[in-house]
PDB file of C-alpha atoms in Angstrom:
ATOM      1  CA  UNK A   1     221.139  -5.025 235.843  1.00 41.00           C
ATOM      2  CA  UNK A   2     220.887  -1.941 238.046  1.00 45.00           C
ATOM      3  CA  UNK A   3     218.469  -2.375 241.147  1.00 57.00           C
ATOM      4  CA  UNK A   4     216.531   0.129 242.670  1.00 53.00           C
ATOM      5  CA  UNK A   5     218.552   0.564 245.064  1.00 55.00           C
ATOM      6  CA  UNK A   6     221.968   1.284 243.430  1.00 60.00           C
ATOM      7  CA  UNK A   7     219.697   4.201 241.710  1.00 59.00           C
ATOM      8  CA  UNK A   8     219.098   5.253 244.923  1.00 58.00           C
ATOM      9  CA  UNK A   9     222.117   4.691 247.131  1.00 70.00           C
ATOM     10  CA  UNK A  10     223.363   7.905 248.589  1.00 79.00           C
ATOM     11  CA  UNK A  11     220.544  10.217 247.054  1.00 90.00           C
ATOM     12  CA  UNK A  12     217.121  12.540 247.714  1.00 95.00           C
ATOM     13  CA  UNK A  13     215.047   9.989 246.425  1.00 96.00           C
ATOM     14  CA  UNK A  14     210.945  10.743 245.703  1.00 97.00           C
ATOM     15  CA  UNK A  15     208.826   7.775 244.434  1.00 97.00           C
ATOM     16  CA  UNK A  16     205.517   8.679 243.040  1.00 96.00           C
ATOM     17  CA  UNK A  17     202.881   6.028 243.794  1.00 93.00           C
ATOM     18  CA  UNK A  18     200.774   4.291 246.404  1.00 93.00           C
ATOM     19  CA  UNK A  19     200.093   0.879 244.344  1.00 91.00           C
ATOM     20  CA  UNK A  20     202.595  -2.141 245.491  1.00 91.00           C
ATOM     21  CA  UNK A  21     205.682  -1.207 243.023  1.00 93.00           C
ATOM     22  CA  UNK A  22     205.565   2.613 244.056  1.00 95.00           C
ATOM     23  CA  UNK A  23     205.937   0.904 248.006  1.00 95.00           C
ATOM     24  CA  UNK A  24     207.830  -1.775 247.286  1.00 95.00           C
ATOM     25  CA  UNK A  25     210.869   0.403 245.263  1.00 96.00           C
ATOM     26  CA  UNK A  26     210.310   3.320 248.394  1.00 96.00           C
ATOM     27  CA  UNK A  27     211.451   0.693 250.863  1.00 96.00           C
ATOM     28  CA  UNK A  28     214.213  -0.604 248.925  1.00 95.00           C
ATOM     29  CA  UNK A  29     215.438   2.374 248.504  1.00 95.00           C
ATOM     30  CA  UNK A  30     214.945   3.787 252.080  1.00 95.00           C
ATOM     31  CA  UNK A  31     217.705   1.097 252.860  1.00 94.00           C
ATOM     32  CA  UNK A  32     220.136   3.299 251.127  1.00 94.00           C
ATOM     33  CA  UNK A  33     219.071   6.585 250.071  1.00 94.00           C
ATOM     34  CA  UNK A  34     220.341   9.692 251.822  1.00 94.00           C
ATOM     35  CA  UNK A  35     216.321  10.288 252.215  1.00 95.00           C
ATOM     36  CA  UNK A  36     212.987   8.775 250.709  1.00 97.00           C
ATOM     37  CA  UNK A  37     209.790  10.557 249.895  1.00 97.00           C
ATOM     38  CA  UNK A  38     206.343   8.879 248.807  1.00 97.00           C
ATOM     39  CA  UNK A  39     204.023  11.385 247.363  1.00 97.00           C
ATOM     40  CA  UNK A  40     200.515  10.317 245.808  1.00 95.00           C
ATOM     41  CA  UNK A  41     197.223  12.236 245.342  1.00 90.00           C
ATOM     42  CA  UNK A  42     194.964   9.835 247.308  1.00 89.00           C
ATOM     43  CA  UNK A  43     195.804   7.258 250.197  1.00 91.00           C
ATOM     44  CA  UNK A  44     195.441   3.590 249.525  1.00 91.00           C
ATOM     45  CA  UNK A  45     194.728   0.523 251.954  1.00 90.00           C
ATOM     46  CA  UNK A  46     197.822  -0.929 252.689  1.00 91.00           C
ATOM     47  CA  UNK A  47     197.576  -4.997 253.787  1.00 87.00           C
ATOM     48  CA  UNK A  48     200.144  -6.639 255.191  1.00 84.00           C
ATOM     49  CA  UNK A  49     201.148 -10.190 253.424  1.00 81.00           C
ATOM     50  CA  UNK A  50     199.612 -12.326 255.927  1.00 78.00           C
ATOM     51  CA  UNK A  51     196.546 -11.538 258.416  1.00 76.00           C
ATOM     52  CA  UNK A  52     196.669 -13.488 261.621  1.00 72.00           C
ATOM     53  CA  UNK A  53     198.736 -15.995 260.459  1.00 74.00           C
ATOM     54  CA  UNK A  54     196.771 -16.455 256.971  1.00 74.00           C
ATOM     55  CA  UNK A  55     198.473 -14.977 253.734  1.00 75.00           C
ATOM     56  CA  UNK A  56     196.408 -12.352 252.550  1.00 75.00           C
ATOM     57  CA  UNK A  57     195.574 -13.607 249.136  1.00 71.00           C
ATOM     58  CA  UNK A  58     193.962 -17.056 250.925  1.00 70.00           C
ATOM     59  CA  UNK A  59     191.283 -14.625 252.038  1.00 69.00           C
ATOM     60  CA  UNK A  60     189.684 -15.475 248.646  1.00 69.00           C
ATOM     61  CA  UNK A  61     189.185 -19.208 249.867  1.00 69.00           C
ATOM     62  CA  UNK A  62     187.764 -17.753 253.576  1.00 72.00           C
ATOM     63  CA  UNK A  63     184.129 -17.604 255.010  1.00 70.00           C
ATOM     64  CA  UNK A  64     184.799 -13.621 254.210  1.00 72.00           C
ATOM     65  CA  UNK A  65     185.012 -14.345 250.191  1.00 72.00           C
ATOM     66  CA  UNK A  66     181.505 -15.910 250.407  1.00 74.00           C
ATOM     67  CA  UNK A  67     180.052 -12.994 252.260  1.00 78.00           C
ATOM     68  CA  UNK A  68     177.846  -9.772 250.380  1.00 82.00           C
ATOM     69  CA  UNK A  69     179.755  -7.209 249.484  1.00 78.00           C
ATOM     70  CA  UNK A  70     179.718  -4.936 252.324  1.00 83.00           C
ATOM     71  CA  UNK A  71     180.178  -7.599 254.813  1.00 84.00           C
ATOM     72  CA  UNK A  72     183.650  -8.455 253.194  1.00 81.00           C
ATOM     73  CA  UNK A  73     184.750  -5.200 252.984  1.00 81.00           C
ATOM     74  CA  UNK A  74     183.380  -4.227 256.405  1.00 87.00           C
ATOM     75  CA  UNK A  75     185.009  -7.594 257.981  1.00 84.00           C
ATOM     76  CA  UNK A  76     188.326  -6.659 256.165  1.00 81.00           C
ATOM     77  CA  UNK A  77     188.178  -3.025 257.435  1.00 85.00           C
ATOM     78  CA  UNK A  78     187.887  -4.855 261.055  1.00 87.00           C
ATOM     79  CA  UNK A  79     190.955  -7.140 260.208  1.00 83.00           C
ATOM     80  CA  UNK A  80     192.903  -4.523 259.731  1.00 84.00           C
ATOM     81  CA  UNK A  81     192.181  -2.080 262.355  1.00 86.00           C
ATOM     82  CA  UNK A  82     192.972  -5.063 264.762  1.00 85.00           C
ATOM     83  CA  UNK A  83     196.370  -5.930 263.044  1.00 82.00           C
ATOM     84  CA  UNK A  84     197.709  -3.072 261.405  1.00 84.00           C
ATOM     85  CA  UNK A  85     195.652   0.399 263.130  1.00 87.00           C
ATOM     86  CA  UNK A  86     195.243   3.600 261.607  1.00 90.00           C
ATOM     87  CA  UNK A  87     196.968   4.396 258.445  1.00 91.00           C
ATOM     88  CA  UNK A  88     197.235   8.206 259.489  1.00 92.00           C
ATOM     89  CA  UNK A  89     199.112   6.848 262.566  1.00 91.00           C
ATOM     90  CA  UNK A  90     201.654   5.983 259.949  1.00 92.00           C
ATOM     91  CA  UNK A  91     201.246   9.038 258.211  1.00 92.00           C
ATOM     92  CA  UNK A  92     199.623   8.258 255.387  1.00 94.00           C
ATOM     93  CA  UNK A  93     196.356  10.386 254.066  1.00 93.00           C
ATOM     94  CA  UNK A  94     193.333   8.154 255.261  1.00 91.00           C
ATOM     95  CA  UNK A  95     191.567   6.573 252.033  1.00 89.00           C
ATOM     96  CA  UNK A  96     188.522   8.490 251.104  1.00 86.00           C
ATOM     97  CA  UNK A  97     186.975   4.798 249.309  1.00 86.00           C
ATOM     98  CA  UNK A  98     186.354   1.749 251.032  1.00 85.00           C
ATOM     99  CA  UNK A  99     188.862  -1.453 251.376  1.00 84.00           C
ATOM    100  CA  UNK A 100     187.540  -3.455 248.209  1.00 78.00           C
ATOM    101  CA  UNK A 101     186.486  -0.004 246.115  1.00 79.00           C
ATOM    102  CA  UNK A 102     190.090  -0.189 244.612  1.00 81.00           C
ATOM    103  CA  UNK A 103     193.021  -2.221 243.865  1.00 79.00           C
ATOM    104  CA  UNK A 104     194.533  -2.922 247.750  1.00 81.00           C
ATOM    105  CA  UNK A 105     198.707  -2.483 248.427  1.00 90.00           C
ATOM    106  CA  UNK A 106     200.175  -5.287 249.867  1.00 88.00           C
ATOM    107  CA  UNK A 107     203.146  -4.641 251.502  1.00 90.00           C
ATOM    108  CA  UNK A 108     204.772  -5.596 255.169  1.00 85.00           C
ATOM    109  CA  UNK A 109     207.737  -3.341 255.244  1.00 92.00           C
ATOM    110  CA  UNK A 110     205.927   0.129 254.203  1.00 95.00           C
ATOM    111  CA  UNK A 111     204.251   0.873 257.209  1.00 93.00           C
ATOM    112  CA  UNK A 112     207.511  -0.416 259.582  1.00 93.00           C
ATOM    113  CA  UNK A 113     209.788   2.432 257.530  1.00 95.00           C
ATOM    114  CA  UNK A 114     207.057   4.961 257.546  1.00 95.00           C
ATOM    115  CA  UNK A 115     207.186   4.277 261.532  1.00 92.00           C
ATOM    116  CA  UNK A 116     210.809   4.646 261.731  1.00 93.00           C
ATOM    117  CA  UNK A 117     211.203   7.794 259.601  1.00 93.00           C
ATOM    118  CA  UNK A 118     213.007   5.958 256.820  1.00 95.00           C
ATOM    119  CA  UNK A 119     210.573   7.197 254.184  1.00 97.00           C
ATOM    120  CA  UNK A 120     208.085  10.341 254.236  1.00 96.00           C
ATOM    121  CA  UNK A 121     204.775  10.845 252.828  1.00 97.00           C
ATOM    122  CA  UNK A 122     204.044  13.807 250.930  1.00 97.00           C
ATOM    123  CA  UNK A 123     201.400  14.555 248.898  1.00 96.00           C
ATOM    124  CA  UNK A 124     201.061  15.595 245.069  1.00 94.00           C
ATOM    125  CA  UNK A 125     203.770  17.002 243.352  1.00 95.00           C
ATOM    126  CA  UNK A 126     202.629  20.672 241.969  1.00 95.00           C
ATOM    127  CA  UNK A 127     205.802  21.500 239.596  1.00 94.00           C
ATOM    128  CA  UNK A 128     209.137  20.641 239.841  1.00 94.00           C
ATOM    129  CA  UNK A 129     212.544  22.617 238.229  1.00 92.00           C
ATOM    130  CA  UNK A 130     216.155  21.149 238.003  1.00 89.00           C
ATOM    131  CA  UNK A 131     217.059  20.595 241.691  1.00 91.00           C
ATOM    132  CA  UNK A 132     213.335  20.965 244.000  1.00 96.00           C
ATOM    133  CA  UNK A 133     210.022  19.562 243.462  1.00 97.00           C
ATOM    134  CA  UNK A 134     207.269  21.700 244.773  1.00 97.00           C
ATOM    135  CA  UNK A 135     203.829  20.208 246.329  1.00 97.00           C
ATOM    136  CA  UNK A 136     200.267  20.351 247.253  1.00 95.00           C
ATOM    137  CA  UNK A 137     200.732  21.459 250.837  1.00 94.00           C
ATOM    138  CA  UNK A 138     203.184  24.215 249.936  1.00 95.00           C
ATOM    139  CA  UNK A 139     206.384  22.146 251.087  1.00 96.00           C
ATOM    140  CA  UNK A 140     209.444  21.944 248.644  1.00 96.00           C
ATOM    141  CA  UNK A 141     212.465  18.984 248.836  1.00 96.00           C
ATOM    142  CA  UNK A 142     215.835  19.033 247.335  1.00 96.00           C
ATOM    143  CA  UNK A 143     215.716  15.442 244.971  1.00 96.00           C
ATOM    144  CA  UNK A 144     217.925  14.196 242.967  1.00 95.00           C
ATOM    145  CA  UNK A 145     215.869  11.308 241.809  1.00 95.00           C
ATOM    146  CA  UNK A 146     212.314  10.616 241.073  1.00 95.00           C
ATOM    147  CA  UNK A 147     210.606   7.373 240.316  1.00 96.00           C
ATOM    148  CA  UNK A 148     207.281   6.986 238.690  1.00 95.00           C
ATOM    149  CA  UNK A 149     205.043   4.337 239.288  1.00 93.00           C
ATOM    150  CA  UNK A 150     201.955   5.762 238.333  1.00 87.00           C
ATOM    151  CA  UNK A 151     200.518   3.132 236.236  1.00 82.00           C
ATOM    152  CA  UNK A 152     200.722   1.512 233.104  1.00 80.00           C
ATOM    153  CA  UNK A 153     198.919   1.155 229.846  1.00 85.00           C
ATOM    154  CA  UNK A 154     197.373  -1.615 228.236  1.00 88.00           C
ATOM    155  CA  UNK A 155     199.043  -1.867 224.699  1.00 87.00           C
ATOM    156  CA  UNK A 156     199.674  -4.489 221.818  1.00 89.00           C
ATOM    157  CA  UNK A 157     202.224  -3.229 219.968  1.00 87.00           C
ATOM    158  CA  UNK A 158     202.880  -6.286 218.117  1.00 88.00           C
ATOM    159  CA  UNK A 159     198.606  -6.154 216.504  1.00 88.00           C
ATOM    160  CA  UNK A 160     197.622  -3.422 214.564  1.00 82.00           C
ATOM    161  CA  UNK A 161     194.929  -1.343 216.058  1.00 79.00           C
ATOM    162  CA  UNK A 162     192.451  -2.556 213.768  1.00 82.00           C
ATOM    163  CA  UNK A 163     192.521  -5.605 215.396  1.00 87.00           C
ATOM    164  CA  UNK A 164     192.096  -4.661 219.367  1.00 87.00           C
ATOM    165  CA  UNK A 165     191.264  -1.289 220.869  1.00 83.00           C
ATOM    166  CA  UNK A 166     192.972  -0.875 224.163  1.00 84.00           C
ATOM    167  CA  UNK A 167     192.240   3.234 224.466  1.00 81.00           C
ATOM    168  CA  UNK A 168     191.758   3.647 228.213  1.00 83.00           C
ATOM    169  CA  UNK A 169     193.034   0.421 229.496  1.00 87.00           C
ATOM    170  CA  UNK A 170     190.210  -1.261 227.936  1.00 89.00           C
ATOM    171  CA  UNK A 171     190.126  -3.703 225.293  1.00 91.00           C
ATOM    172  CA  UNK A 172     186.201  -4.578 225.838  1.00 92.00           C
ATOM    173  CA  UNK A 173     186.605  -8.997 225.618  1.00 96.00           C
ATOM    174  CA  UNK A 174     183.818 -10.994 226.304  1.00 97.00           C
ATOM    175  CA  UNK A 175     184.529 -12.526 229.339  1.00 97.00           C
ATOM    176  CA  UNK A 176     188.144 -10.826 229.461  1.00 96.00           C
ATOM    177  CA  UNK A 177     189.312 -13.613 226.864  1.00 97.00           C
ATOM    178  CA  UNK A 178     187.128 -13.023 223.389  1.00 97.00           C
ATOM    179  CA  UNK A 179     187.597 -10.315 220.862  1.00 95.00           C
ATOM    180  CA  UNK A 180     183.648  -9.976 220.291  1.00 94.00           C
ATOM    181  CA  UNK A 181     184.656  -8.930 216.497  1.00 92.00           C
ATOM    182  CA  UNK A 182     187.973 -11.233 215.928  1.00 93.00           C
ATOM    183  CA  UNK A 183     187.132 -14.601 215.974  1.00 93.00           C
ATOM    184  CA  UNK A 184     190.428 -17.040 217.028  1.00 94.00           C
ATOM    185  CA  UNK A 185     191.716 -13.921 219.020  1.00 95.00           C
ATOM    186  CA  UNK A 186     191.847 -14.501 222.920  1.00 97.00           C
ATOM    187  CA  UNK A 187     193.725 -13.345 226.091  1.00 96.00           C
ATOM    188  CA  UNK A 188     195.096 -14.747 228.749  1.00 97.00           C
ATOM    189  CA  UNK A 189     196.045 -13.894 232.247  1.00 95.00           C
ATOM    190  CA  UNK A 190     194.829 -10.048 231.382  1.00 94.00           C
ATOM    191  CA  UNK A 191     192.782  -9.435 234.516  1.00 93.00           C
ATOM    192  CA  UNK A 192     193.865  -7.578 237.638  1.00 89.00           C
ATOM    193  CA  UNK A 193     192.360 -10.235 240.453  1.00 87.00           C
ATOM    194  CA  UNK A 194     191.718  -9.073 244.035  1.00 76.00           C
ATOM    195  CA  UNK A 195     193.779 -12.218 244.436  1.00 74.00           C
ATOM    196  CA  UNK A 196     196.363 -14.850 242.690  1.00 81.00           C
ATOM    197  CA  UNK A 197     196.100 -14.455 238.426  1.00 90.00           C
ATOM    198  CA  UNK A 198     197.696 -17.749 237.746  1.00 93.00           C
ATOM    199  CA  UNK A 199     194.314 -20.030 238.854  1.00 93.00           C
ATOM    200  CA  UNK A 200     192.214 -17.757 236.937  1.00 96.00           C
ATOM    201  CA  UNK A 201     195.171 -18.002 233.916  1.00 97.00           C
ATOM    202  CA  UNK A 202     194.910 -21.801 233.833  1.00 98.00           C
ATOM    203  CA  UNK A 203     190.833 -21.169 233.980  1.00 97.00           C
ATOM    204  CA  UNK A 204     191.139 -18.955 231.068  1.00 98.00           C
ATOM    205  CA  UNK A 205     193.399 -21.938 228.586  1.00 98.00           C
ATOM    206  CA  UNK A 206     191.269 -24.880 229.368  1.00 98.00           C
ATOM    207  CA  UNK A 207     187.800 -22.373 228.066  1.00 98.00           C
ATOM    208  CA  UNK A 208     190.160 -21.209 225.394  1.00 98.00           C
ATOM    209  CA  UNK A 209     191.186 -24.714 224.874  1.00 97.00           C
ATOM    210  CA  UNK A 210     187.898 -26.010 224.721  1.00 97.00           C
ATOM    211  CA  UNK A 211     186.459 -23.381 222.150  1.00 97.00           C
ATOM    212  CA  UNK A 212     189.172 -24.100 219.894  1.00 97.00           C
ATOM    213  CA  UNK A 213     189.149 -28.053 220.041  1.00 96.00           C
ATOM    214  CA  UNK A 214     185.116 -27.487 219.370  1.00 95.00           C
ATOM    215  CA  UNK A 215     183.879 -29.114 222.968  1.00 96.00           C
ATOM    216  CA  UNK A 216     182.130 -25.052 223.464  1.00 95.00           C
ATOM    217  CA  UNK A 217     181.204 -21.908 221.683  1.00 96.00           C
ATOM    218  CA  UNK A 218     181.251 -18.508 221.925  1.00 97.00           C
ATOM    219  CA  UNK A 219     177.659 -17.216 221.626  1.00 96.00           C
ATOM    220  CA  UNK A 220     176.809 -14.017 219.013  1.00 96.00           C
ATOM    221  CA  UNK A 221     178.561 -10.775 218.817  1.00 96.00           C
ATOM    222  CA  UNK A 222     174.994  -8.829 220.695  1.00 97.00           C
ATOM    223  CA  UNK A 223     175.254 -10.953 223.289  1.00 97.00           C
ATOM    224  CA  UNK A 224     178.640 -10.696 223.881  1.00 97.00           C
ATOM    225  CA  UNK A 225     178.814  -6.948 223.444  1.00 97.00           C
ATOM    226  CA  UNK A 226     176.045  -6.903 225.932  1.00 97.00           C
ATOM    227  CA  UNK A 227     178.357  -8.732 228.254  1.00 97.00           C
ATOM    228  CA  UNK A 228     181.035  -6.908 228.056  1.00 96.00           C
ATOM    229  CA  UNK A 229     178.610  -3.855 228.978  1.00 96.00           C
ATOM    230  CA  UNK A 230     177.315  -5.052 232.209  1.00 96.00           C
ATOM    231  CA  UNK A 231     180.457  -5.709 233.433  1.00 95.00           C
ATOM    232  CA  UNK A 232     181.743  -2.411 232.782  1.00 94.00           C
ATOM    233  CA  UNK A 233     178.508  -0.996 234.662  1.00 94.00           C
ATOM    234  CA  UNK A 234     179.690  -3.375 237.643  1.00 92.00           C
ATOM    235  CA  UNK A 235     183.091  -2.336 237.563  1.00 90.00           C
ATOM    236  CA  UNK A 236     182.118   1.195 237.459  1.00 89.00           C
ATOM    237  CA  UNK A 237     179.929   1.218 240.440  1.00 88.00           C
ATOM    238  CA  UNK A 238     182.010  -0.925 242.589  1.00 86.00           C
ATOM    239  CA  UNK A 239     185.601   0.722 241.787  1.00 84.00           C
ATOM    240  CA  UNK A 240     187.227   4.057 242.769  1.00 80.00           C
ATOM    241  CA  UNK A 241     187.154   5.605 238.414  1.00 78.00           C
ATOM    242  CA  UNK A 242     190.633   4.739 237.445  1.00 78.00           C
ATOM    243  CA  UNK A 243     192.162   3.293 234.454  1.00 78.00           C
ATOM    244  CA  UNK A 244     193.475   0.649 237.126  1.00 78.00           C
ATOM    245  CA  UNK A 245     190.310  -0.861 237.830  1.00 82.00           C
ATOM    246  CA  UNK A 246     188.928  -1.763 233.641  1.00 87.00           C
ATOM    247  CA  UNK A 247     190.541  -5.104 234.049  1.00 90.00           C
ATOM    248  CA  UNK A 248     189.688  -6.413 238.020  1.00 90.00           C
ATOM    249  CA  UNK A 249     188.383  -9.019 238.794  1.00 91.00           C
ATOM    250  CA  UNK A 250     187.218 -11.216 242.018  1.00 86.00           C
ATOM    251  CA  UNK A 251     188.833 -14.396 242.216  1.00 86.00           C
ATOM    252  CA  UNK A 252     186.197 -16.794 243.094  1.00 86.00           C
ATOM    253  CA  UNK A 253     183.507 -15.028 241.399  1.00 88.00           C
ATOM    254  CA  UNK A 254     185.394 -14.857 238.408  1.00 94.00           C
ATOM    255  CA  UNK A 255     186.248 -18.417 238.653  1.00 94.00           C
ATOM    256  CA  UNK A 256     182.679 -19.312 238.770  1.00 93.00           C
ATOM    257  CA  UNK A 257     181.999 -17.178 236.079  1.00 96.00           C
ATOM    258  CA  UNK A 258     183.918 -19.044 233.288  1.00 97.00           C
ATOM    259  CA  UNK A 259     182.857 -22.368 234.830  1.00 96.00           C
ATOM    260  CA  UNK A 260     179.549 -21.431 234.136  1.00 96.00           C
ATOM    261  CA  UNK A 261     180.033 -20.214 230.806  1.00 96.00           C
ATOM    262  CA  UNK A 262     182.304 -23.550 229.600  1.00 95.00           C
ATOM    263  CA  UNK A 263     179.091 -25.191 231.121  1.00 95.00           C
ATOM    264  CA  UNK A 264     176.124 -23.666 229.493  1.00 93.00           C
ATOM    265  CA  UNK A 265     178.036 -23.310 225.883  1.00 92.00           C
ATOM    266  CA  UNK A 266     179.334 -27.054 225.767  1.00 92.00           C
ATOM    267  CA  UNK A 267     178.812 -28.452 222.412  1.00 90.00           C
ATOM    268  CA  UNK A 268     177.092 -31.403 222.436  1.00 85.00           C
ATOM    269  CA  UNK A 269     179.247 -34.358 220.974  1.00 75.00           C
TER     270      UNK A 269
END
């Protein structure tokens, strides 16, 4: 197996990206690349792994969790300006949504290289031709290697299409589990959580265990469909419109959420 840095070792290296694999292969790199670029077309909130001694993803358990909407996102946006600072004081383009309007970037070593000049930010890539890539701001590098990391789609290629649409990242399940028109068909562990996926994973099998041992039941294909509507409203209003964002989740909300439905659709024995 060939790592990312042996790809990059001794090379003009540009990474395209802002999510955590884009920063996490632009630091590895940086370690041995001749030089390291990071170019994206918006900024992104970078959070470091832990917050005053707390690992970021426990701030799903905190006081902050529990909070309205704003006040998390206002609270985290205080966090961070006392831990981490400006992100233009890094160099990177300030983001233009809030903290919790998008999928955040952890990542403790991104913002240490940026301040050491081990990798530099540039922005979108216009064009590129054999040797150069040409940008936004007018600026061209000499690269030798570029890395994409800008995204991923959602695809079954083991079902037939007839059995799951996934156009657009977005399969449409009840719940993120149920095919609304394929009974016996469920999913697990596709969400995107603004925290761990394996709790919400485990949540997910015991449902899907219960509806198929009989103990609950799914209710009809309206009111599924129905479901599967609002929450693309929610997402929609909450989330920077991305591809990225047709599968995210809150933690504890979603948590809740299936309790409450393995709850109210328990078949009476």
């Amino acid at each position: 197996m060939v790592s990312h840095a042996e790809v990059g070792e001794q090379r003009r290296v540009l990474v395209l990206g802002i999510g955590n694999s884009a920063c996490d292969i632009a630091v590895e790199t940086s370690r041995v690349s001749r030089r390291t670029y990071l170019a994206m077309r918006r900024g992104a909130h970078i959070l470091p792994k832990h917050l005053f001694g707390t690992p970021t993803d426990h701030l799903t358990h905190s006081w902050l969790a529990k909070a309205p909407l704003a006040v998390q996102d206002r609270g985290l946006q205080l966090l961070l300006r006392l831990s981490r600072g400006r992100l233009a004081d890094y160099g990177l383009p300030t983001p233009a949504h809030r903290v919790l309007a998008a999928h955040p970037t952890i990542s403790d070593d991104l913002l240490s290289r940026l301040s050491h000049g081990d990798i530099t930010v540039k922005p979108a890539p216009r064009k590129a031709d054999a040797d150069h890539v040409f940008f936004d701001d007018g600026s061209v590098e000499e690269i030798d290697t570029i890395i994409y990391c800008t995204g991923y789609d959602i695809a079954f290629p083991f079902l037939g299409d007839e059995l799951i649409d996934s156009g657009d990242n977005d399969p449409g399940l009840y719940h993120r589990v149920a095919a609304p028109d394929r009974p016996g068909l469920y999913f697990i562990g596709l969400v995107q959580p603004l925290g761990a996926v394996m709790p919400l994973a485990e949540a997910q099998s015991h449902w899907v265990a219960d509806l198929l041992e009989g103990r609950c039941a799914l209710p009809g294909r309206e009111e599924m469909l129905d479901e599967i509507r609002t929450y693309r409203a929610r997402t929609a209003r909450r989330y920077v419109a991305s591809t990225r964002h047709t599968i995210e989740v809150d933690a504890q909300a979603y948590l809740r959420e299936l309790a409450r439905e393995r709850r109210r659709r328990a078949v009476p024995r």
